[in-house]
PDB file of C-alpha atoms in Angstrom:
ATOM      1  CA  ILE A   1      35.066  92.876  14.983  1.00 87.00           C
ATOM      2  CA  THR A   2      38.240  94.429  13.706  1.00 92.00           C
ATOM      3  CA  ARG A   3      40.281  92.942  10.889  1.00 94.00           C
ATOM      4  CA  THR A   4      43.501  94.159   9.357  1.00 96.00           C
ATOM      5  CA  ILE A   5      43.602  93.491   5.625  1.00 96.00           C
ATOM      6  CA  ALA A   6      46.383  94.077   3.120  1.00 96.00           C
ATOM      7  CA  LEU A   7      45.803  96.728   0.486  1.00 94.00           C
ATOM      8  CA  GLY A   8      48.499  95.662  -1.933  1.00 95.00           C
ATOM      9  CA  THR A   9      51.457  93.413  -1.236  1.00 97.00           C
ATOM     10  CA  PRO A  10      52.356  93.323   2.471  1.00 97.00           C
ATOM     11  CA  THR A  11      55.952  94.011   3.485  1.00 97.00           C
ATOM     12  CA  ALA A  12      58.015  91.536   5.504  1.00 98.00           C
ATOM     13  CA  ASP A  13      57.623  93.757   8.591  1.00 97.00           C
ATOM     14  CA  GLU A  14      53.851  93.960   8.141  1.00 97.00           C
ATOM     15  CA  ARG A  15      53.639  90.193   7.832  1.00 98.00           C
ATOM     16  CA  GLU A  16      55.875  89.653  10.864  1.00 98.00           C
ATOM     17  CA  HIS A  17      53.913  92.109  13.022  1.00 98.00           C
ATOM     18  CA  PHE A  18      50.566  90.704  11.890  1.00 98.00           C
ATOM     19  CA  THR A  19      51.732  87.172  12.691  1.00 98.00           C
ATOM     20  CA  LEU A  20      53.032  88.190  16.130  1.00 98.00           C
ATOM     21  CA  VAL A  21      49.642  89.752  16.867  1.00 98.00           C
ATOM     22  CA  MET A  22      47.889  86.603  15.667  1.00 98.00           C
ATOM     23  CA  LYS A  23      50.140  84.367  17.772  1.00 98.00           C
ATOM     24  CA  GLY A  24      48.889  86.312  20.799  1.00 98.00           C
ATOM     25  CA  HIS A  25      45.302  86.138  19.578  1.00 98.00           C
ATOM     26  CA  ILE A  26      45.592  82.364  19.203  1.00 98.00           C
ATOM     27  CA  ALA A  27      47.245  81.932  22.617  1.00 98.00           C
ATOM     28  CA  LEU A  28      44.372  83.767  24.294  1.00 98.00           C
ATOM     29  CA  ALA A  29      41.757  81.935  22.200  1.00 98.00           C
ATOM     30  CA  GLN A  30      43.188  78.602  23.406  1.00 98.00           C
ATOM     31  CA  ALA A  31      43.559  79.576  27.074  1.00 98.00           C
ATOM     32  CA  VAL A  32      42.235  77.268  29.768  1.00 98.00           C
ATOM     33  CA  PHE A  33      41.960  78.812  33.224  1.00 98.00           C
ATOM     34  CA  PRO A  34      40.491  78.081  36.659  1.00 98.00           C
ATOM     35  CA  THR A  35      37.533  79.671  38.420  1.00 97.00           C
ATOM     36  CA  GLY A  36      38.433  83.098  39.779  1.00 97.00           C
ATOM     37  CA  THR A  37      40.854  84.024  36.986  1.00 97.00           C
ATOM     38  CA  ARG A  38      40.857  87.731  36.202  1.00 96.00           C
ATOM     39  CA  GLY A  39      41.704  89.287  32.858  1.00 95.00           C
ATOM     40  CA  ALA A  40      45.041  90.684  34.056  1.00 95.00           C
ATOM     41  CA  GLN A  41      46.165  87.109  34.631  1.00 97.00           C
ATOM     42  CA  LEU A  42      45.510  86.254  30.959  1.00 97.00           C
ATOM     43  CA  ASP A  43      46.686  89.481  29.310  1.00 97.00           C
ATOM     44  CA  ALA A  44      50.345  88.450  28.969  1.00 97.00           C
ATOM     45  CA  LEU A  45      49.306  85.440  26.880  1.00 98.00           C
ATOM     46  CA  ALA A  46      48.372  87.832  24.082  1.00 98.00           C
ATOM     47  CA  ARG A  47      51.294  90.258  24.524  1.00 98.00           C
ATOM     48  CA  GLN A  48      54.181  87.815  24.992  1.00 98.00           C
ATOM     49  CA  PHE A  49      55.090  87.463  21.307  1.00 98.00           C
ATOM     50  CA  LEU A  50      55.157  91.232  20.774  1.00 98.00           C
ATOM     51  CA  TRP A  51      57.155  91.810  23.967  1.00 98.00           C
ATOM     52  CA  LYS A  52      59.867  89.424  22.735  1.00 98.00           C
ATOM     53  CA  HIS A  53      60.376  91.836  19.821  1.00 98.00           C
ATOM     54  CA  GLY A  54      60.199  95.056  21.882  1.00 98.00           C
ATOM     55  CA  LEU A  55      56.642  95.777  20.705  1.00 98.00           C
ATOM     56  CA  ASN A  56      53.446  96.451  22.644  1.00 97.00           C
ATOM     57  CA  TYR A  57      50.022  98.081  22.415  1.00 97.00           C
ATOM     58  CA  LEU A  58      48.538 100.628  24.752  1.00 94.00           C
ATOM     59  CA  HIS A  59      44.968  99.365  24.963  1.00 94.00           C
ATOM     60  CA  GLY A  60      43.338  96.462  26.716  1.00 93.00           C
ATOM     61  CA  THR A  61      43.420  93.054  25.091  1.00 95.00           C
ATOM     62  CA  GLY A  62      39.759  92.385  25.748  1.00 94.00           C
ATOM     63  CA  HIS A  63      36.646  94.010  27.093  1.00 91.00           C
ATOM     64  CA  GLY A  64      33.185  92.850  27.941  1.00 87.00           C
ATOM     65  CA  VAL A  65      30.518  93.214  25.286  1.00 85.00           C
ATOM     66  CA  GLY A  66      27.316  94.323  26.794  1.00 74.00           C
ATOM     67  CA  PHE A  67      23.775  93.460  27.425  1.00 69.00           C
ATOM     68  CA  PHE A  68      22.913  97.123  26.853  1.00 70.00           C
ATOM     69  CA  LEU A  69      25.231  97.306  23.824  1.00 68.00           C
ATOM     70  CA  ALA A  70      27.920  99.260  25.600  1.00 66.00           C
ATOM     71  CA  VAL A  71      31.149  98.748  23.669  1.00 70.00           C
ATOM     72  CA  HIS A  72      33.237  98.285  26.817  1.00 73.00           C
ATOM     73  CA  GLU A  73      30.811  96.788  29.288  1.00 76.00           C
ATOM     74  CA  GLY A  74      32.164  95.207  32.450  1.00 75.00           C
ATOM     75  CA  PRO A  75      32.522  94.009  34.943  1.00 82.00           C
ATOM     76  CA  HIS A  76      35.430  91.970  33.522  1.00 86.00           C
ATOM     77  CA  SER A  77      38.173  92.921  31.080  1.00 90.00           C
ATOM     78  CA  ILE A  78      41.496  91.559  29.869  1.00 94.00           C
ATOM     79  CA  ARG A  79      44.166  94.212  30.334  1.00 93.00           C
ATOM     80  CA  LEU A  80      47.470  94.882  32.051  1.00 91.00           C
ATOM     81  CA  ASN A  81      45.932  96.641  35.049  1.00 88.00           C
ATOM     82  CA  ASN A  82      43.950  94.461  37.415  1.00 87.00           C
ATOM     83  CA  VAL A  83      40.169  94.492  37.343  1.00 86.00           C
ATOM     84  CA  GLU A  84      38.839  92.486  40.276  1.00 89.00           C
ATOM     85  CA  ALA A  85      35.940  90.863  38.386  1.00 91.00           C
ATOM     86  CA  PRO A  86      36.801  87.311  37.295  1.00 95.00           C
ATOM     87  CA  LEU A  87      35.834  85.825  33.950  1.00 95.00           C
ATOM     88  CA  ARG A  88      32.689  83.724  34.266  1.00 95.00           C
ATOM     89  CA  PRO A  89      30.801  81.342  31.997  1.00 96.00           C
ATOM     90  CA  GLY A  90      28.368  83.212  29.793  1.00 93.00           C
ATOM     91  CA  SER A  91      30.458  86.372  29.631  1.00 91.00           C
ATOM     92  CA  ILE A  92      31.349  87.679  26.184  1.00 92.00           C
ATOM     93  CA  THR A  93      34.759  89.285  25.801  1.00 94.00           C
ATOM     94  CA  SER A  94      36.773  90.631  22.911  1.00 96.00           C
ATOM     95  CA  ASN A  95      40.141  89.102  22.002  1.00 98.00           C
ATOM     96  CA  GLU A  96      41.923  91.956  20.241  1.00 97.00           C
ATOM     97  CA  PRO A  97      45.684  92.284  20.487  1.00 98.00           C
ATOM     98  CA  GLY A  98      47.371  94.713  18.118  1.00 97.00           C
ATOM     99  CA  VAL A  99      50.456  96.745  17.351  1.00 98.00           C
ATOM    100  CA  TYR A 100      50.674 100.312  16.078  1.00 97.00           C
ATOM    101  CA  LEU A 101      53.711 102.062  14.659  1.00 97.00           C
ATOM    102  CA  ALA A 102      53.136 105.777  14.045  1.00 96.00           C
ATOM    103  CA  GLY A 103      53.449 106.670  10.385  1.00 95.00           C
ATOM    104  CA  VAL A 104      54.068 103.021   9.437  1.00 95.00           C
ATOM    105  CA  HIS A 105      51.113 100.697  10.098  1.00 96.00           C
ATOM    106  CA  GLY A 106      48.567  99.547  12.621  1.00 96.00           C
ATOM    107  CA  ILE A 107      47.377  95.989  13.115  1.00 97.00           C
ATOM    108  CA  ARG A 108      44.501  94.631  15.181  1.00 97.00           C
ATOM    109  CA  CYS A 109      42.880  91.195  15.031  1.00 96.00           C
ATOM    110  CA  GLU A 110      39.638  90.972  16.988  1.00 97.00           C
ATOM    111  CA  ASN A 111      37.131  88.231  17.622  1.00 97.00           C
ATOM    112  CA  LEU A 112      34.451  87.989  20.249  1.00 96.00           C
ATOM    113  CA  VAL A 113      34.760  85.009  22.573  1.00 97.00           C
ATOM    114  CA  LEU A 114      32.375  83.404  25.028  1.00 96.00           C
ATOM    115  CA  CYS A 115      33.632  82.052  28.363  1.00 97.00           C
ATOM    116  CA  VAL A 116      32.435  78.448  28.712  1.00 98.00           C
ATOM    117  CA  ASP A 117      33.106  75.443  30.945  1.00 98.00           C
ATOM    118  CA  ALA A 118      36.119  73.353  29.933  1.00 98.00           C
ATOM    119  CA  PHE A 119      36.250  70.663  32.634  1.00 98.00           C
ATOM    120  CA  THR A 120      36.381  70.039  36.359  1.00 98.00           C
ATOM    121  CA  THR A 121      39.216  68.268  38.174  1.00 98.00           C
ATOM    122  CA  GLU A 122      40.250  67.788  41.778  1.00 98.00           C
ATOM    123  CA  PHE A 123      41.695  71.326  41.447  1.00 98.00           C
ATOM    124  CA  GLY A 124      38.330  72.824  40.613  1.00 98.00           C
ATOM    125  CA  ARG A 125      36.331  74.102  37.668  1.00 98.00           C
ATOM    126  CA  PHE A 126      38.194  75.297  34.570  1.00 98.00           C
ATOM    127  CA  PHE A 127      37.002  77.524  31.737  1.00 98.00           C
ATOM    128  CA  ARG A 128      37.980  78.189  28.125  1.00 98.00           C
ATOM    129  CA  PHE A 129      36.897  80.520  25.356  1.00 98.00           C
ATOM    130  CA  GLU A 130      34.595  79.624  22.480  1.00 98.00           C
ATOM    131  CA  THR A 131      35.107  81.907  19.484  1.00 98.00           C
ATOM    132  CA  MET A 132      31.866  83.518  18.332  1.00 97.00           C
ATOM    133  CA  THR A 133      33.067  85.672  15.421  1.00 97.00           C
ATOM    134  CA  LEU A 134      32.873  84.062  11.985  1.00 97.00           C
ATOM    135  CA  PHE A 135      35.015  86.015   9.528  1.00 97.00           C
ATOM    136  CA  PRO A 136      38.354  85.012   7.964  1.00 98.00           C
ATOM    137  CA  PHE A 137      41.712  86.587   8.699  1.00 98.00           C
ATOM    138  CA  ASP A 138      43.729  87.863   5.712  1.00 98.00           C
ATOM    139  CA  ARG A 139      45.835  84.853   4.695  1.00 98.00           C
ATOM    140  CA  SER A 140      48.305  87.057   2.786  1.00 97.00           C
ATOM    141  CA  LEU A 141      49.455  88.627   6.060  1.00 98.00           C
ATOM    142  CA  PHE A 142      50.593  85.440   7.800  1.00 98.00           C
ATOM    143  CA  ASP A 143      54.290  84.563   7.956  1.00 98.00           C
ATOM    144  CA  ILE A 144      54.001  80.827   8.549  1.00 98.00           C
ATOM    145  CA  ALA A 145      57.792  80.566   8.989  1.00 98.00           C
ATOM    146  CA  ILE A 146      57.399  82.035  12.502  1.00 98.00           C
ATOM    147  CA  MET A 147      54.305  80.019  13.422  1.00 98.00           C
ATOM    148  CA  THR A 148      54.138  76.684  15.195  1.00 98.00           C
ATOM    149  CA  PRO A 149      52.281  73.775  13.594  1.00 98.00           C
ATOM    150  CA  GLN A 150      49.651  74.156  16.332  1.00 98.00           C
ATOM    151  CA  GLU A 151      49.105  77.851  15.481  1.00 98.00           C
ATOM    152  CA  ILE A 152      48.736  77.033  11.786  1.00 98.00           C
ATOM    153  CA  GLU A 153      46.297  74.272  12.724  1.00 98.00           C
ATOM    154  CA  TRP A 154      44.269  76.734  14.831  1.00 98.00           C
ATOM    155  CA  VAL A 155      43.968  79.233  11.936  1.00 98.00           C
ATOM    156  CA  ASP A 156      43.091  76.498   9.452  1.00 98.00           C
ATOM    157  CA  GLY A 157      40.534  75.043  11.875  1.00 98.00           C
ATOM    158  CA  TYR A 158      39.025  78.464  12.502  1.00 98.00           C
ATOM    159  CA  HIS A 159      38.754  79.119   8.761  1.00 98.00           C
ATOM    160  CA  ALA A 160      37.206  75.681   8.178  1.00 98.00           C
ATOM    161  CA  GLU A 161      34.607  76.453  10.863  1.00 98.00           C
ATOM    162  CA  VAL A 162      33.860  79.862   9.305  1.00 98.00           C
ATOM    163  CA  LEU A 163      33.299  78.178   5.946  1.00 98.00           C
ATOM    164  CA  ARG A 164      31.197  75.336   7.388  1.00 98.00           C
ATOM    165  CA  ARG A 165      28.923  77.626   9.395  1.00 98.00           C
ATOM    166  CA  LEU A 166      28.427  80.399   6.806  1.00 98.00           C
ATOM    167  CA  LEU A 167      28.312  78.485   3.513  1.00 98.00           C
ATOM    168  CA  PRO A 168      24.614  77.500   3.798  1.00 97.00           C
ATOM    169  CA  TYR A 169      23.634  81.190   3.874  1.00 98.00           C
ATOM    170  CA  LEU A 170      25.603  82.357   0.818  1.00 98.00           C
ATOM    171  CA  ASN A 171      24.858  82.525  -2.881  1.00 98.00           C
ATOM    172  CA  GLU A 172      27.412  80.935  -5.233  1.00 98.00           C
ATOM    173  CA  GLU A 173      29.416  84.132  -5.810  1.00 98.00           C
ATOM    174  CA  GLN A 174      29.670  84.801  -2.096  1.00 98.00           C
ATOM    175  CA  ALA A 175      30.479  81.138  -1.411  1.00 98.00           C
ATOM    176  CA  GLU A 176      33.340  81.181  -3.923  1.00 98.00           C
ATOM    177  CA  TRP A 177      34.785  84.327  -2.284  1.00 98.00           C
ATOM    178  CA  LEU A 178      34.613  82.692   1.161  1.00 98.00           C
ATOM    179  CA  ARG A 179      36.155  79.426  -0.086  1.00 98.00           C
ATOM    180  CA  LYS A 180      39.207  81.375  -1.327  1.00 98.00           C
ATOM    181  CA  LYS A 181      39.515  83.372   1.908  1.00 98.00           C
ATOM    182  CA  THR A 182      39.396  80.254   4.075  1.00 98.00           C
ATOM    183  CA  LEU A 183      41.890  78.026   2.266  1.00 98.00           C
ATOM    184  CA  PRO A 184      44.536  76.434   4.523  1.00 98.00           C
ATOM    185  CA  LEU A 185      47.529  78.707   5.181  1.00 97.00           C
ATOM    186  CA  GLN A 186      49.881  76.394   3.308  1.00 91.00           C
ATOM    187  CA  ALA A 187      47.594  75.965   0.272  1.00 75.00           C
TER     188      ALA A 187
END
């Protein structure tokens, strides 16, 4: 996984850029899509918030994570250019939008996600992503003023799940650290 963390007090621009990246991360994490969907069809979900501010990143949004431990194992990927392989249940993909400003800062927020069944309707079988990575995002970098209530709810829900799943494995010092890192954004 990749996490951007603040070393010191983040600037307003750093918080805005981090939050725009996270808005894209959340949009992709919540995507629901039909059988046959390729990564290029989902890529704009993660980039849209950056594009509205004239920002972008020059890498793919997501890549397969491999059986043979290749970092970028196919056949699928989520990127601007089309890769013919569709996303399928059981495939693990990264969700890692970012933004990089030379000499200023770089931001990337990555989780691994698993493609799973969502539901089936008269229009066919639909999939969604299940987040596999369990590590908090830096709460000090969020600008909740530019987030929707649903985005805040997603982050808070993710952090609650991180705490719930990891707490049984931690000693008290570690547990206290994790409790602080997973507080609700508006706490």
